[in-house]
Coordinates of C-alpha atoms and ligand atoms in Angstrom, one line a residue:
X64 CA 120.6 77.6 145.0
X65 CA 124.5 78.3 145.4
X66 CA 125.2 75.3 142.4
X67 CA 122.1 76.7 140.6
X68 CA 123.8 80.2 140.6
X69 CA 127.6 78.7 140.1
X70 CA 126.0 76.6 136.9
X71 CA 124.2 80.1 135.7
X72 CA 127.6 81.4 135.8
X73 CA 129.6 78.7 133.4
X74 CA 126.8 78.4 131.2
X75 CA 127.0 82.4 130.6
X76 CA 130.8 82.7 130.2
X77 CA 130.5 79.1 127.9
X78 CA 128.1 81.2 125.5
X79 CA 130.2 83.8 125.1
X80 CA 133.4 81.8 124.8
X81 CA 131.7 79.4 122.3
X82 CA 129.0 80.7 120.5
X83 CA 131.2 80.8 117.3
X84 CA 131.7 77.0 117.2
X85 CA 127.9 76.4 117.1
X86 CA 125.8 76.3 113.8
X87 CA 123.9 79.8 113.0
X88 CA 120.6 78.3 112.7
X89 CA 118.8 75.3 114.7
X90 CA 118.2 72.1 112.9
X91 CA 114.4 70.7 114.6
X92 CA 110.7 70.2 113.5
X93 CA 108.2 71.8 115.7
X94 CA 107.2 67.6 116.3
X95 CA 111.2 67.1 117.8
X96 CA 110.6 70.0 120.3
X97 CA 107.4 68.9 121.3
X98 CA 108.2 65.5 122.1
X99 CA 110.7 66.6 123.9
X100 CA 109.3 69.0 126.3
X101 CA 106.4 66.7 126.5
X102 CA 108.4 63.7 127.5
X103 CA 110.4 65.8 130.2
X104 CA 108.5 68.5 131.3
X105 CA 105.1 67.2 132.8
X106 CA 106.2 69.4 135.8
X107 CA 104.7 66.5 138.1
X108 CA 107.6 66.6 139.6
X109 CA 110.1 69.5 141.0
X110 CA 113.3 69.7 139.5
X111 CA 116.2 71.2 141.2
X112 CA 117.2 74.0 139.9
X113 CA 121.3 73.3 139.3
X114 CA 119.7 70.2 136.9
X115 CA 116.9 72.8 135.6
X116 CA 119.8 75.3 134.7
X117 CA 121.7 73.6 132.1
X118 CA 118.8 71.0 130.7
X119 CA 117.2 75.0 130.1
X120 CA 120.3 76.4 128.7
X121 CA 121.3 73.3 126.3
X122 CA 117.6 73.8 124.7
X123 CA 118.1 77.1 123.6
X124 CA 122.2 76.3 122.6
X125 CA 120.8 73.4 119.9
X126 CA 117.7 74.7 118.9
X127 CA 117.9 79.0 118.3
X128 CA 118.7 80.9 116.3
X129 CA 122.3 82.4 117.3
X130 CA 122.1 85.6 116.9
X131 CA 125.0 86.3 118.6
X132 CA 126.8 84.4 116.2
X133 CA 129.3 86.4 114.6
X134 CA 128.4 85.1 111.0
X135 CA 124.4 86.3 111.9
X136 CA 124.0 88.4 109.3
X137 CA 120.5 89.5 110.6
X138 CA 117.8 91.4 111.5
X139 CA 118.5 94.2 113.8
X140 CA 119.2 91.5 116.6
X141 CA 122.4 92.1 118.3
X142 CA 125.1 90.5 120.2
X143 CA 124.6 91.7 123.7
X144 CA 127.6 92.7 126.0
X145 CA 128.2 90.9 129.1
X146 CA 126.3 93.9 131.1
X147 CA 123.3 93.9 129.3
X148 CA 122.7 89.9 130.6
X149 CA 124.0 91.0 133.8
X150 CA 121.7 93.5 133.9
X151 CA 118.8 91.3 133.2
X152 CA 119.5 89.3 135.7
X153 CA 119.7 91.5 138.4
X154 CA 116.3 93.3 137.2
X155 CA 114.5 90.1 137.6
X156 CA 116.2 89.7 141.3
X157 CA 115.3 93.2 142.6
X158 CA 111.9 93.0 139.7
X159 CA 111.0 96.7 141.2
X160 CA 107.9 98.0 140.1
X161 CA 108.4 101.1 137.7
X162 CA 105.3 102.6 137.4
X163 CA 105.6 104.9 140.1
X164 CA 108.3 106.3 141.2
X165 CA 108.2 105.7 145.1
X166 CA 108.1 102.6 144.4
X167 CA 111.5 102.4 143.1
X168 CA 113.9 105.5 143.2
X169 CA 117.2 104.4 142.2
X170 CA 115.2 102.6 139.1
X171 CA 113.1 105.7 138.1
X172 CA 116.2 108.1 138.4
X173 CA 118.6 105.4 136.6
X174 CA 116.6 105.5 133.7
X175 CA 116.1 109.3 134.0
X176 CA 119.9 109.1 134.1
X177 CA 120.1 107.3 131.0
X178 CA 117.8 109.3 128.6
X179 CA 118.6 112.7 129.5
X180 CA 122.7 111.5 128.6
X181 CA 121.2 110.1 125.2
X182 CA 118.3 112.9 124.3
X183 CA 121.0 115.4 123.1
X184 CA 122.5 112.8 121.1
X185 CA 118.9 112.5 119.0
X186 CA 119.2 117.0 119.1
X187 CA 116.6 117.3 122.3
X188 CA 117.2 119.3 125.3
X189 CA 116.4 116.8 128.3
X190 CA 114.7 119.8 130.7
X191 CA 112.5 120.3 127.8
X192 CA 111.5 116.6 126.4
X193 CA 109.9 113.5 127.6
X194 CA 111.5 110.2 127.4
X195 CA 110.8 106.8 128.3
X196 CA 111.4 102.7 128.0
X197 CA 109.1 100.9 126.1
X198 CA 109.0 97.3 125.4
X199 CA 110.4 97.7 121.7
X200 CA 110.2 100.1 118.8
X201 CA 106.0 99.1 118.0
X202 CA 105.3 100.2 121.3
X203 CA 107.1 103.8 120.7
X204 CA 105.7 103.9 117.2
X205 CA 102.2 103.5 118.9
X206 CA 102.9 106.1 121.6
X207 CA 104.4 108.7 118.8
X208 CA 100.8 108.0 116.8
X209 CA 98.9 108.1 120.2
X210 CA 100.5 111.5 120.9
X211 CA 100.3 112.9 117.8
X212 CA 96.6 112.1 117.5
X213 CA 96.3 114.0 120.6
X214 CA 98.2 116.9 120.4
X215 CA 96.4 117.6 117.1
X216 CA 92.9 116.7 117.6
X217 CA 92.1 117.4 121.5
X218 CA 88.8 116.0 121.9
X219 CA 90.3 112.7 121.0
X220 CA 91.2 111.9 124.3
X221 CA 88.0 112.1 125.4
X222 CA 85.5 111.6 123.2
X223 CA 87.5 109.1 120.9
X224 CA 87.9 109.4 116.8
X225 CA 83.9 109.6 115.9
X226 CA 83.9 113.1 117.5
X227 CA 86.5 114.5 114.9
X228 CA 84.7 116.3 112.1
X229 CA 87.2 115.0 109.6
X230 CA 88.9 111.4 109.5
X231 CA 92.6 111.3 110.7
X232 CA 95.3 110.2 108.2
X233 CA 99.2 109.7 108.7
X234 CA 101.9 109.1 106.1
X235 CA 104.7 106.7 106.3
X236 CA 106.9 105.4 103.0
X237 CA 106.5 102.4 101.5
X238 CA 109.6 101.0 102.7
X239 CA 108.3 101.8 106.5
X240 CA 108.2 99.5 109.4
X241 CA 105.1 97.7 109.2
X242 CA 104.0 98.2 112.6
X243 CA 102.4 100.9 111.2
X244 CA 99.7 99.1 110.0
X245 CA 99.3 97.6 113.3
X246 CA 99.2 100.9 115.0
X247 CA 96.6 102.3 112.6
X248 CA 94.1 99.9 114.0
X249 CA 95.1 99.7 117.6
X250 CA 94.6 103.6 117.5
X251 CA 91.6 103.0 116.1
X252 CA 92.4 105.0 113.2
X253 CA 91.7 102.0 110.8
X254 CA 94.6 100.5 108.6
X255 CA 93.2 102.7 105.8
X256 CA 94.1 105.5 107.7
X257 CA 97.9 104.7 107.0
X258 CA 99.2 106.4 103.7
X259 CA 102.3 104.4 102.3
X260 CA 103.9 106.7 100.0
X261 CA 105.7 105.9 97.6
X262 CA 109.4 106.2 97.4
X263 CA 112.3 107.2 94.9
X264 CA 115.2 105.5 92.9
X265 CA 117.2 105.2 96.2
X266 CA 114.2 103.9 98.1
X267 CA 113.6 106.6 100.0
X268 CA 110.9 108.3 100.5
X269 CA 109.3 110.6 97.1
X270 CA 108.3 113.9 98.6
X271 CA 106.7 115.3 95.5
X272 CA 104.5 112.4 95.8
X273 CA 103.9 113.1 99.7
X274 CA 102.7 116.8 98.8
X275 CA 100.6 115.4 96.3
X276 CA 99.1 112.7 99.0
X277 CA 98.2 115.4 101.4
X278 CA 96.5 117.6 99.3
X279 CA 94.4 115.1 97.6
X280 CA 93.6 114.2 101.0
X281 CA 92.6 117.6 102.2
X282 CA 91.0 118.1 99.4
X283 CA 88.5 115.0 100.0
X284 CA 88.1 116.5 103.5
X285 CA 90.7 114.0 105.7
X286 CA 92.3 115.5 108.3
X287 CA 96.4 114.7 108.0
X288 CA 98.4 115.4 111.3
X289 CA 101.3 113.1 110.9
X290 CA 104.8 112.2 108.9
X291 CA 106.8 109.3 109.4
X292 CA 110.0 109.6 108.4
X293 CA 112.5 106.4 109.3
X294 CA 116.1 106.8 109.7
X295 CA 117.4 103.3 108.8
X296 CA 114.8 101.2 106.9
X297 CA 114.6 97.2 107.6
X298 CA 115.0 96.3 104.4
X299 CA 118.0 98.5 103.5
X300 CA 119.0 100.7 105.7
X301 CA 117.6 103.7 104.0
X302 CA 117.2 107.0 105.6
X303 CA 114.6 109.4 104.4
X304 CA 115.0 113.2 103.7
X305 CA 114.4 113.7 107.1
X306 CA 115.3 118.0 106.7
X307 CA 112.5 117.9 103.7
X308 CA 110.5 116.3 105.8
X309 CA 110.8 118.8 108.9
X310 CA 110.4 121.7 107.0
X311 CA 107.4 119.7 105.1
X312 CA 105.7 119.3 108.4
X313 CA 106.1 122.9 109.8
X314 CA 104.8 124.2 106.3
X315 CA 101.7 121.9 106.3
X316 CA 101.4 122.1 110.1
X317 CA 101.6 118.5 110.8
X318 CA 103.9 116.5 113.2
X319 CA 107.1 114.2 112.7
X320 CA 108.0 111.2 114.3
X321 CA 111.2 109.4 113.2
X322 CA 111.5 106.0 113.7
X323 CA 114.9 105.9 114.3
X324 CA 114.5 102.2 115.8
X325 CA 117.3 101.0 114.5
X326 CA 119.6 104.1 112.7
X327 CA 119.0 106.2 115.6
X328 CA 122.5 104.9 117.4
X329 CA 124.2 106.3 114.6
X330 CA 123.4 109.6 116.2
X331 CA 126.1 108.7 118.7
X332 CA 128.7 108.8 116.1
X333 CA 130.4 112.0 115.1
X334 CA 131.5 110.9 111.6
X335 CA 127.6 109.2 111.1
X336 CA 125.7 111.9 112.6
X337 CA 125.8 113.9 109.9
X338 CA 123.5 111.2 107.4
X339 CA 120.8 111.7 109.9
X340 CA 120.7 115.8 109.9
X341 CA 117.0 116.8 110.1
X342 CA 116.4 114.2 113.3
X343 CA 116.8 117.4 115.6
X344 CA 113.9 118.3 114.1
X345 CA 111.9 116.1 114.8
X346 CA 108.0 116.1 117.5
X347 CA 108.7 112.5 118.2
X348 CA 111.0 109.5 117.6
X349 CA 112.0 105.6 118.3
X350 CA 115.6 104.6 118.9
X351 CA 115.8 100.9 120.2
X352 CA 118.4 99.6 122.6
X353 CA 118.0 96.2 122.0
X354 CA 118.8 96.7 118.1
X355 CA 122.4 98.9 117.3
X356 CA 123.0 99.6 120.7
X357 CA 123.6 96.0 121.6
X358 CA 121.3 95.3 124.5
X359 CA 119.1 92.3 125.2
X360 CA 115.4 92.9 124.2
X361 CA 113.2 94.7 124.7
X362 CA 114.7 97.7 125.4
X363 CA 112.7 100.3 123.0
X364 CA 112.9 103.9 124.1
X365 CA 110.7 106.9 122.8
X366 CA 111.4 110.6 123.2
X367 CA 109.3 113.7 122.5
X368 CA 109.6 117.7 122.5
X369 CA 105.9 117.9 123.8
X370 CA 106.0 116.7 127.4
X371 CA 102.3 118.3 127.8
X372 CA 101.2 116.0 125.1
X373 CA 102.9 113.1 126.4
X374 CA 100.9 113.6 129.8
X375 CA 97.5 114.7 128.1
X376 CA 97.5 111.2 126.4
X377 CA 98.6 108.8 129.4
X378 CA 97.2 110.5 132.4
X379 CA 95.0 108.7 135.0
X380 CA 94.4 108.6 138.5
X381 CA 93.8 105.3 140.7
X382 CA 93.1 105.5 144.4
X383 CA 95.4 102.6 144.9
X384 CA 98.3 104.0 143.2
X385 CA 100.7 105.7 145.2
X386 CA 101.0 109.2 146.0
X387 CA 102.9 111.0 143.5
X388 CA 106.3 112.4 144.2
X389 CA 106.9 116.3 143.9
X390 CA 109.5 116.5 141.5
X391 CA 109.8 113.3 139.8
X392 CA 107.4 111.5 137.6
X393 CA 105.6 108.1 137.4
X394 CA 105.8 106.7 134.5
X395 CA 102.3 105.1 134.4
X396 CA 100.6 108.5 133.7
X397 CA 103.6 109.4 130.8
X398 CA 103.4 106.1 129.2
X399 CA 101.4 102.8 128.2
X400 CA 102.2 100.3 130.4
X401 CA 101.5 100.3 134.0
X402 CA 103.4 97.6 135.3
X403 CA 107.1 98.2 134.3
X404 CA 110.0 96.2 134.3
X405 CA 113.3 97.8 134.7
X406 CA 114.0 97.7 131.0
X407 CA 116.4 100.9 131.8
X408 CA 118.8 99.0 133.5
X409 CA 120.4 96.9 130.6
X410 CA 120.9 99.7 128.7
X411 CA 122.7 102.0 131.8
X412 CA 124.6 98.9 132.5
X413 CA 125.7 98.6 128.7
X414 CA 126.8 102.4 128.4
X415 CA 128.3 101.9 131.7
X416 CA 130.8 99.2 130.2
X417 CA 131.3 100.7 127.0
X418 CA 131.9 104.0 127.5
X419 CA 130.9 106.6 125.4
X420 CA 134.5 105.9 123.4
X421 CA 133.7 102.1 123.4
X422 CA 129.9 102.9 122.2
X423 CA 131.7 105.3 119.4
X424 CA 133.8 102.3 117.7
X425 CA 131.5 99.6 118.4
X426 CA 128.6 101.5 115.6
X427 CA 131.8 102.8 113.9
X428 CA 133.6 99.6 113.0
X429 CA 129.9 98.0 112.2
X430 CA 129.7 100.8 109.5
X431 CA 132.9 99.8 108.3
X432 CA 132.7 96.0 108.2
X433 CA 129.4 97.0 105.8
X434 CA 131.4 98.8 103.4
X435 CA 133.9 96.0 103.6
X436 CA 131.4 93.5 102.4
X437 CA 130.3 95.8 99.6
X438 CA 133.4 96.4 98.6
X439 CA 134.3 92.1 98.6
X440 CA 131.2 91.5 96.9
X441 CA 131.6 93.8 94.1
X442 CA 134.8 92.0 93.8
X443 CA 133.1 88.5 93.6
X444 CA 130.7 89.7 91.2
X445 CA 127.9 90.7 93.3
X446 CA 126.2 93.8 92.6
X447 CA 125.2 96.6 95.3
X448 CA 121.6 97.8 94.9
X449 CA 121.1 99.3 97.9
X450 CA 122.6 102.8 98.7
X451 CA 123.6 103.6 102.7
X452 CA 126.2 104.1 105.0
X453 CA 124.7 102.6 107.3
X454 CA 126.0 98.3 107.6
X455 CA 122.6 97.0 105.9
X456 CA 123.7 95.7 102.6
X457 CA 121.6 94.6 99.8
X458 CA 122.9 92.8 96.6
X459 CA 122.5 90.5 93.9
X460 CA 124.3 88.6 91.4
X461 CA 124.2 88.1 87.5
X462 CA 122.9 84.6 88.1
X463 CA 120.0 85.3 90.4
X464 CA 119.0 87.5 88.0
X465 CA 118.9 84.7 85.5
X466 CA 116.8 83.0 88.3
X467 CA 119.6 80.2 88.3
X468 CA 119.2 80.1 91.5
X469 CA 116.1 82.3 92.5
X470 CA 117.4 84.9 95.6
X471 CA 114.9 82.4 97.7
X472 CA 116.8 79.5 97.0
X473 CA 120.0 80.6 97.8
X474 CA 119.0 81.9 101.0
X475 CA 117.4 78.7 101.9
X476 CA 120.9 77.3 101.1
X477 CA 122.6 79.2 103.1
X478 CA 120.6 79.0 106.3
X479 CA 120.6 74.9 105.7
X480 CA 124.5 75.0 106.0
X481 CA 124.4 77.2 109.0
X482 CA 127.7 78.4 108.6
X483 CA 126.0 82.3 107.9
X484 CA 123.1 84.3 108.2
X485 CA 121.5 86.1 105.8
X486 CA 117.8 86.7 104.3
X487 CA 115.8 88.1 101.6
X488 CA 113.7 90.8 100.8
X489 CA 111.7 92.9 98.2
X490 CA 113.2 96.1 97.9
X491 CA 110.3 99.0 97.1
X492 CA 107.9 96.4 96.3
X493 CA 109.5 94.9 93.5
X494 CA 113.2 93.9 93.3
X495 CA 114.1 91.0 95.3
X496 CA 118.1 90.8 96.7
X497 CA 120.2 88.9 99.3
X498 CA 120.2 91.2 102.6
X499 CA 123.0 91.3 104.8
X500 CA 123.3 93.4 108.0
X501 CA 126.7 93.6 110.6
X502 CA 124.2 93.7 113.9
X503 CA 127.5 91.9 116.0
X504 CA 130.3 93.7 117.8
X505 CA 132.1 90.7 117.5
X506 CA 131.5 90.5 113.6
X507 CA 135.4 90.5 111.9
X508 CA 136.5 91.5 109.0
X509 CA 137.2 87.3 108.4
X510 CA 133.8 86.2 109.0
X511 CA 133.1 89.2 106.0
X512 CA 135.6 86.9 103.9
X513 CA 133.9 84.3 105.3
X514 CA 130.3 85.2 104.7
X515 CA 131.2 86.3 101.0
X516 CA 133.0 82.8 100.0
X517 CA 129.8 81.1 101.8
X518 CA 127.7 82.8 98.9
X519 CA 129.8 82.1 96.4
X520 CA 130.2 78.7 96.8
X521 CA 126.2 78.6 97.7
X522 CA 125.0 80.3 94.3
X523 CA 127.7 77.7 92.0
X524 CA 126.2 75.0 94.3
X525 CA 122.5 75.3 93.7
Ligands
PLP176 C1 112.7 100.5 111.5 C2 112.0 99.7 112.5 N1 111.0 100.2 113.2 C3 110.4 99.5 114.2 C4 110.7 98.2 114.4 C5 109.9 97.4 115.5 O1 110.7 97.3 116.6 P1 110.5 96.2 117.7 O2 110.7 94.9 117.0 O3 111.5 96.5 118.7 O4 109.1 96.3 118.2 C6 111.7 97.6 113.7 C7 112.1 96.2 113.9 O5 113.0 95.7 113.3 C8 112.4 98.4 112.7 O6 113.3 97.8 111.9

């Protein structure tokens, strides 16, 4: 156990010293891994654990996806600090139950702890608001829907969608997160039910066009109750007129959620805050952890102005549940799971570390190492079709354009060198570009230079 825990240790502080050194992306067929795990892992035999340790942790050092890598140019998947895989470790040695608050006081009033210091941040007043983990941003998409659908329609709860005289319908942009789609049918709304709207020059979302939506749906005798507006698209970073959209909502009487999954840590910054104005505003949102806030998934977090709605649409009560606590809540009647793990704990131990200062400069300097790779691409050539301040950038290049290379191929280029990450994607449904996001603290501005050079070469190459 002692050597198991002492080979834990080197292979944590190896990763970190090393990760740089290794190839962005894994090099295997699904056929290489299999073998493998089927010729040494029959588990007909134990293996001890300071053997199990590294054999475990040299698996996952040739054949992921390092998204730690400081040339990841990624999805929203962070680097995580030091405390954040700290913290995960020590959730998994003390694994206390969450869902009820006896059960585990120091964990229920840690998390507490934690979203009441980050609820002003997102414009809510923490005596007045409910917030809680969940295991990533679908999860608090599908509680913002769930709640929503009950705070409007309040037979729901009970006697499900086929009592409501008119059918639901929600509205979310075209360049929305598509687990939107899934939450339309796990609700039980139906996928039709979700209204993708479309959205303007700057891909954001095209209000006129969302006024027109609902009336032609009231007019056909749905029932809207809902806006989406995201703060930080996947694709590019966009953030939708989320004032418009308040003051939209109030008019038609119908409630916002934000997902704010991963833009929502730009709240924290006081010369970024200001691109989100109109989040205050808003019933309901998502703000992920585990995306700009650099902790490990999944670390999702949901927060909403309508506590009473939040406990109409998860409350329950189970004989062999404890007794609840006066003055504290369990979070199995305020949220979806029952079961919890302490997913609180890797984000408290990550704003612990940083600081509020540290937090400030680590979103800060992201922003800026995304307008420093604008501004080296425009140099090389490349041209800018995305429009954000946030560090998602989108481009292309007179020669993709040509198709010589297609955007496809020279992604697929780059990921087969593995000296850089980045991907492609369809911006509002029809223009495909090169996507690169700064998701790393330890991004520089050389591996900028570096990811840039790494294009160019790719696109002469191919
Ligand atoms: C804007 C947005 N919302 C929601 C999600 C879903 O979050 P998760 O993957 O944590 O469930 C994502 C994931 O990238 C996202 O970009």
């Amino acid at each position: 156990m002692k050597r198991g825990i002492r080979k834990l240790a080197r292979e944590i502080r190896n990763y970190f010293a090393g990760v740089e050194k290794l190839r962005v992306t894994p090099r295997v067929s699904p056929a290489e891994i299999r073998r493998h795990l089927e010729e040494r892992f029959d588990f007909r035999q134990p293996q001890p654990l300071e053997e199990l340790i590294p054999s475990a942790s040299s698996l996952l050092r040739a054949w992921t996806l390092h998204t730690a890598h400081p040339r990841y140019f990624g999805l929203f998947n962070p680097a995580v600090r030091p405390a954040g895989v700290a913290a995960d470790a020590l959730a998994a040695l003390y694994n206390p139950q969450m869902a009820a608050w006896s059960h585990s006081p120091i964990g229920n009033e840690l998390e507490r702890h934690t979203l009441r210091w980050l609820a002003p941040r997102f414009g809510l007043d923490p005596d007045a608001s409910a917030a809680h983990f969940t295991s990533g941003g679908a999860e608090a998409n599908l509680t913002g829907v769930l709640v929503a659908l009950t705070h409007a329609f309040p037979e729901y709860g009970e006697r499900g969608l086929r009592a409501l005289p008119a059918q639901p319908v929600f509205y979310v942009s075209e360049e929305a997160h598509h687990s939107f789609h899934k939450v339309a049918h796990l609700a039980g709304l139906g996928r039709e039910a979700l209204r993708t709207v479309p959205v303007d020059q700057e891909l954001k979302m095209d209000l006129g066009e969302l006024e027109r939506r609902i009336a032609a749906d009231r007019a056909a005798g749905q029932a809207p109750f809902l806006l989406v507006g995201t703060a930080g698209t996947t694709s590019a970073g966009i953030i939708d007129p989320l004032e418009a959209l308040a003051g939209l909502g109030d008019r038609e009487r119908l409630w916002l959620h934000v997902d704010a999954a991963w833009g929502g840590a730009a709240a924290l910054s006081p010369k970024l805050r200001v691109h989100l104005a109109g989040l205050e505003r808003a019933d309901s949102l998502t703000c992920d952890a585990h995306k700009w806030l650099a902790a490990p998934m999944g670390a999702g977090m949901f927060f909403c102005r309508h506590p009473e709605s939040v406990a109409r649409t998860f409350r329950v009560s189970a004989s062999y549940m404890p007794d609840p606590t006066r003055e504290t809540v369990d979070p199995y009647v305020t949220s979806i799971q029952w079961s919890r793990r302490f997913i609180g704990l890797k984000v408290f131990m990550t704003l612990a570390e940083l600081g509020e200062p540290g937090l400030i400069r680590m979103i800060e300097t992201q922003a800026e190492l995304g307008e420093l790779l604008r501004d080296r691409l425009r140099r090389a050539g490349w041209r800018i079709v995305n429009r954000t301040p946030l560090p998602v950038v989108c481009f292309s290049h007179p020669r993709l354009e040509e198709g010589k290379p297609s955007v496809r191929e020279l992604v697929e280029r780059a990921q087969e060198r593995g000296k850089v990450w980045v991907s492609e994607v369809l911006l509002g449904g029809r223009q495909s570009a090169v996507r690169a996001c700064i998701t790393n603290y330890r991004t520089q501005s050389a591996d900028v230079e570096a990811l840039v050079q790494e294009l160019d070469r790719c696109v002469s190459e191919c």
